[in-house]
mmCIF file of C-alpha atoms in Angstrom:
data_model
loop_
_atom_site.group_PDB
_atom_site.id
_atom_site.type_symbol
_atom_site.label_atom_id
_atom_site.label_comp_id
_atom_site.label_asym_id
_atom_site.label_seq_id
_atom_site.Cartn_x
_atom_site.Cartn_y
_atom_site.Cartn_z
ATOM 1 C CA MET A 1 0.595 -10.885 8.106
ATOM 2 C CA GLN A 2 3.670 -8.766 7.519
ATOM 3 C CA VAL A 3 3.569 -5.003 7.029
ATOM 4 C CA HIS A 4 6.352 -3.268 5.083
ATOM 5 C CA VAL A 5 6.744 0.506 4.762
ATOM 6 C CA ARG A 6 9.184 1.711 2.099
ATOM 7 C CA GLU A 7 10.243 4.603 -0.081
ATOM 8 C CA PHE A 8 9.868 4.291 -3.851
ATOM 9 C CA ALA A 9 12.346 5.963 -6.162
ATOM 10 C CA GLY A 10 10.292 5.288 -9.273
ATOM 11 C CA GLY A 11 12.684 3.090 -11.224
ATOM 12 C CA SER A 12 11.830 -0.214 -12.777
ATOM 13 C CA PRO A 13 11.110 -2.763 -10.007
ATOM 14 C CA ASP A 14 13.628 -5.206 -11.453
ATOM 15 C CA ASN A 15 16.421 -2.623 -11.224
ATOM 16 C CA ASN A 16 18.771 -3.994 -8.567
ATOM 17 C CA GLY A 17 20.429 -0.613 -8.259
ATOM 18 C CA ASN A 18 17.393 0.692 -6.391
ATOM 19 C CA ASP A 19 16.914 -0.861 -2.960
ATOM 20 C CA SER A 20 13.250 0.074 -2.485
ATOM 21 C CA THR A 21 12.023 -1.026 -5.892
ATOM 22 C CA ALA A 22 14.218 -4.112 -5.753
ATOM 23 C CA LEU A 23 12.663 -4.953 -2.378
ATOM 24 C CA VAL A 24 9.120 -4.546 -3.745
ATOM 25 C CA ALA A 25 10.016 -6.712 -6.748
ATOM 26 C CA ARG A 26 11.595 -9.363 -4.519
ATOM 27 C CA LEU A 27 8.570 -9.423 -2.177
ATOM 28 C CA ILE A 28 6.125 -9.760 -5.086
ATOM 29 C CA ARG A 29 8.179 -12.533 -6.690
ATOM 30 C CA GLN A 30 8.472 -14.349 -3.356
ATOM 31 C CA HIS A 31 4.722 -14.002 -2.753
ATOM 32 C CA VAL A 32 3.867 -15.347 -6.208
ATOM 33 C CA GLU A 33 6.229 -18.301 -5.833
ATOM 34 C CA THR A 34 5.019 -19.240 -2.336
ATOM 35 C CA SER A 35 1.323 -18.651 -3.016
ATOM 36 C CA THR A 36 1.197 -21.025 -5.970
ATOM 37 C CA PRO A 37 -0.033 -24.294 -4.461
ATOM 38 C CA GLN A 38 1.635 -27.479 -5.645
ATOM 39 C CA GLU A 39 -1.532 -29.458 -5.037
ATOM 40 C CA VAL A 40 -5.227 -28.723 -5.479
ATOM 41 C CA THR A 41 -6.705 -26.995 -2.444
ATOM 42 C CA THR A 42 -9.963 -25.318 -1.545
ATOM 43 C CA GLU A 43 -8.187 -22.688 0.551
ATOM 44 C CA PRO A 44 -8.113 -19.199 -0.979
ATOM 45 C CA LYS A 45 -4.703 -18.072 -2.185
ATOM 46 C CA PRO A 46 -2.790 -15.677 0.076
ATOM 47 C CA VAL A 47 -3.202 -12.038 -0.942
ATOM 48 C CA MET A 48 -0.538 -9.329 -0.964
ATOM 49 C CA VAL A 49 -1.773 -5.725 -0.917
ATOM 50 C CA ILE A 50 0.545 -2.959 -2.108
ATOM 51 C CA ARG A 51 -0.516 0.620 -1.487
ATOM 52 C CA LEU A 52 1.321 3.128 -3.673
ATOM 53 C CA GLN A 53 1.275 6.898 -3.492
ATOM 54 C CA SER A 54 0.606 7.533 -7.173
ATOM 55 C CA LYS A 55 -0.903 5.947 -10.237
ATOM 56 C CA LYS A 56 2.463 6.314 -11.968
ATOM 57 C CA GLN A 57 4.124 4.138 -9.317
ATOM 58 C CA LEU A 58 1.242 1.692 -9.562
ATOM 59 C CA ARG A 59 1.714 1.357 -13.315
ATOM 60 C CA VAL A 60 5.426 0.594 -12.870
ATOM 61 C CA VAL A 61 4.604 -2.255 -10.482
ATOM 62 C CA GLN A 62 1.694 -3.432 -12.658
ATOM 63 C CA ASP A 63 3.955 -3.566 -15.725
ATOM 64 C CA TYR A 64 6.525 -5.572 -13.741
ATOM 65 C CA CYS A 65 3.844 -8.086 -12.712
ATOM 66 C CA ARG A 66 2.577 -8.407 -16.254
ATOM 67 C CA THR A 67 5.849 -8.481 -18.203
ATOM 68 C CA ILE A 68 8.441 -9.969 -15.854
ATOM 69 C CA LEU A 69 6.342 -12.254 -13.647
ATOM 70 C CA ASN A 70 3.746 -13.069 -16.340
ATOM 71 C CA LEU A 71 0.962 -12.898 -13.763
ATOM 72 C CA PRO A 72 -2.472 -13.490 -15.275
ATOM 73 C CA GLU A 73 -4.641 -10.355 -15.259
ATOM 74 C CA ASP A 74 -7.258 -12.202 -13.189
ATOM 75 C CA ASP A 75 -4.740 -12.642 -10.353
ATOM 76 C CA VAL A 76 -3.982 -8.914 -10.026
ATOM 77 C CA ALA A 77 -6.502 -6.267 -8.963
ATOM 78 C CA VAL A 78 -5.696 -2.633 -9.681
ATOM 79 C CA LEU A 79 -7.789 -0.246 -7.596
ATOM 80 C CA THR A 80 -7.637 3.516 -8.108
ATOM 81 C CA SER A 81 -10.039 6.432 -8.075
ATOM 82 C CA ASP A 82 -10.273 6.003 -11.863
ATOM 83 C CA ASN A 83 -11.859 2.545 -11.665
ATOM 84 C CA LYS A 84 -13.509 2.420 -8.245
ATOM 85 C CA ASN A 85 -16.963 2.703 -9.840
ATOM 86 C CA THR A 86 -16.329 0.007 -12.453
ATOM 87 C CA SER A 87 -14.047 -2.520 -10.725
ATOM 88 C CA SER A 88 -15.747 -5.755 -9.677
ATOM 89 C CA VAL A 89 -13.044 -6.230 -7.019
ATOM 90 C CA PHE A 90 -13.667 -2.783 -5.543
ATOM 91 C CA SER A 91 -17.421 -3.506 -5.564
ATOM 92 C CA ALA A 92 -16.836 -6.792 -3.730
ATOM 93 C CA VAL A 93 -14.763 -5.020 -1.074
ATOM 94 C CA VAL A 94 -17.436 -2.346 -0.596
ATOM 95 C CA GLU A 95 -20.462 -4.656 -0.681
ATOM 96 C CA LYS A 96 -19.134 -7.927 0.779
ATOM 97 C CA ARG A 97 -16.074 -6.626 2.641
ATOM 98 C CA ARG A 98 -13.911 -9.213 0.920
ATOM 99 C CA ILE A 99 -11.246 -9.356 -1.734
ATOM 100 C CA PRO A 100 -12.557 -12.095 -4.059
ATOM 101 C CA ASP A 101 -10.901 -15.521 -4.038
ATOM 102 C CA GLY A 102 -8.423 -15.911 -6.869
ATOM 103 C CA ILE A 103 -6.913 -12.447 -6.450
ATOM 104 C CA ARG A 104 -3.273 -12.843 -5.411
ATOM 105 C CA LEU A 105 -2.106 -9.250 -5.613
ATOM 106 C CA VAL A 106 -3.916 -5.957 -5.021
ATOM 107 C CA LEU A 107 -2.268 -2.763 -6.245
ATOM 108 C CA THR A 108 -3.996 0.317 -4.898
ATOM 109 C CA THR A 109 -3.643 3.995 -4.207
ATOM 110 C CA SER A 110 -5.139 6.014 -1.357
ATOM 111 C CA VAL A 111 -8.632 5.077 -2.587
ATOM 112 C CA PHE A 112 -8.338 2.116 -0.203
ATOM 113 C CA ASP A 113 -7.353 4.103 2.903
ATOM 114 C CA LEU A 114 -10.606 5.174 4.514
ATOM 115 C CA GLY A 115 -14.071 3.754 4.944
ATOM 116 C CA LEU A 116 -13.395 0.211 3.767
ATOM 117 C CA ASN A 117 -13.186 -2.887 5.912
ATOM 118 C CA VAL A 118 -11.669 -6.066 4.511
ATOM 119 C CA LEU A 119 -12.633 -9.252 6.337
ATOM 120 C CA ASN A 120 -10.404 -11.711 4.451
ATOM 121 C CA THR A 121 -8.292 -13.961 6.642
ATOM 122 C CA ASN A 122 -5.878 -14.749 3.790
ATOM 123 C CA ILE A 123 -4.040 -11.404 3.680
ATOM 124 C CA ALA A 124 -0.358 -12.355 3.722
ATOM 125 C CA ARG A 125 1.378 -8.974 3.391
ATOM 126 C CA LEU A 126 0.686 -5.275 3.288
ATOM 127 C CA ILE A 127 3.259 -3.027 1.671
ATOM 128 C CA LEU A 128 2.964 0.749 1.900
ATOM 129 C CA ILE A 129 5.150 2.794 -0.419
ATOM 130 C CA GLU A 130 5.943 6.377 0.579
ATOM 131 C CA PRO A 131 3.358 6.910 3.306
ATOM 132 C CA GLN A 132 3.057 10.590 4.229
ATOM 133 C CA ASP A 133 2.978 9.941 7.973
ATOM 134 C CA SER A 134 2.285 7.326 10.642
ATOM 135 C CA VAL A 135 -1.460 8.097 10.563
ATOM 136 C CA GLU A 136 -1.573 6.919 6.953
ATOM 137 C CA VAL A 137 0.124 3.650 7.936
ATOM 138 C CA ILE A 138 -2.350 3.107 10.783
ATOM 139 C CA GLN A 139 -5.384 3.987 8.640
ATOM 140 C CA PHE A 140 -4.383 1.675 5.823
ATOM 141 C CA SER A 141 -3.429 -1.303 7.970
ATOM 142 C CA ALA A 142 -6.655 -0.910 9.975
ATOM 143 C CA ARG A 143 -8.694 -1.729 6.842
ATOM 144 C CA PHE A 144 -7.815 -5.395 7.298
ATOM 145 C CA ARG A 145 -9.940 -6.593 10.208
ATOM 146 C CA ASN A 146 -9.368 -10.364 10.461
ATOM 147 C CA VAL A 147 -5.600 -10.518 10.370
ATOM 148 C CA ASN A 148 -2.900 -10.111 12.965
ATOM 149 C CA VAL A 149 -0.464 -7.295 12.321
#
């Protein structure tokens, strides 16, 4: 698993004039292209988890995934304090300690930082955008128990 920590200037992720958003866009595109199996497999798809500092940032990335990459809604989980009580993915993480198979990308805010343990072995990348300090990086990356950082 790779861990990336970056700043986020808030522009459109496909804007090549912005290094941080361009990097996030490039990493998502690369993940989508490499996690699409060419043959039928029973292995769960690799999952990329992006932790953003605000819901506004999250919406920018979500719009990019929907409009530019044409990712199916079922492949992307959006987890915030607004939907933590209604999201089936959030419920699965709380109750089963797993991100459900079929999810390729998780976009989340700080709602994911404390008290959750994720036991998936198919976490490919963690990306943290604008962490406040090193403790935040450690707390977030520690949620993922069965992967090597």
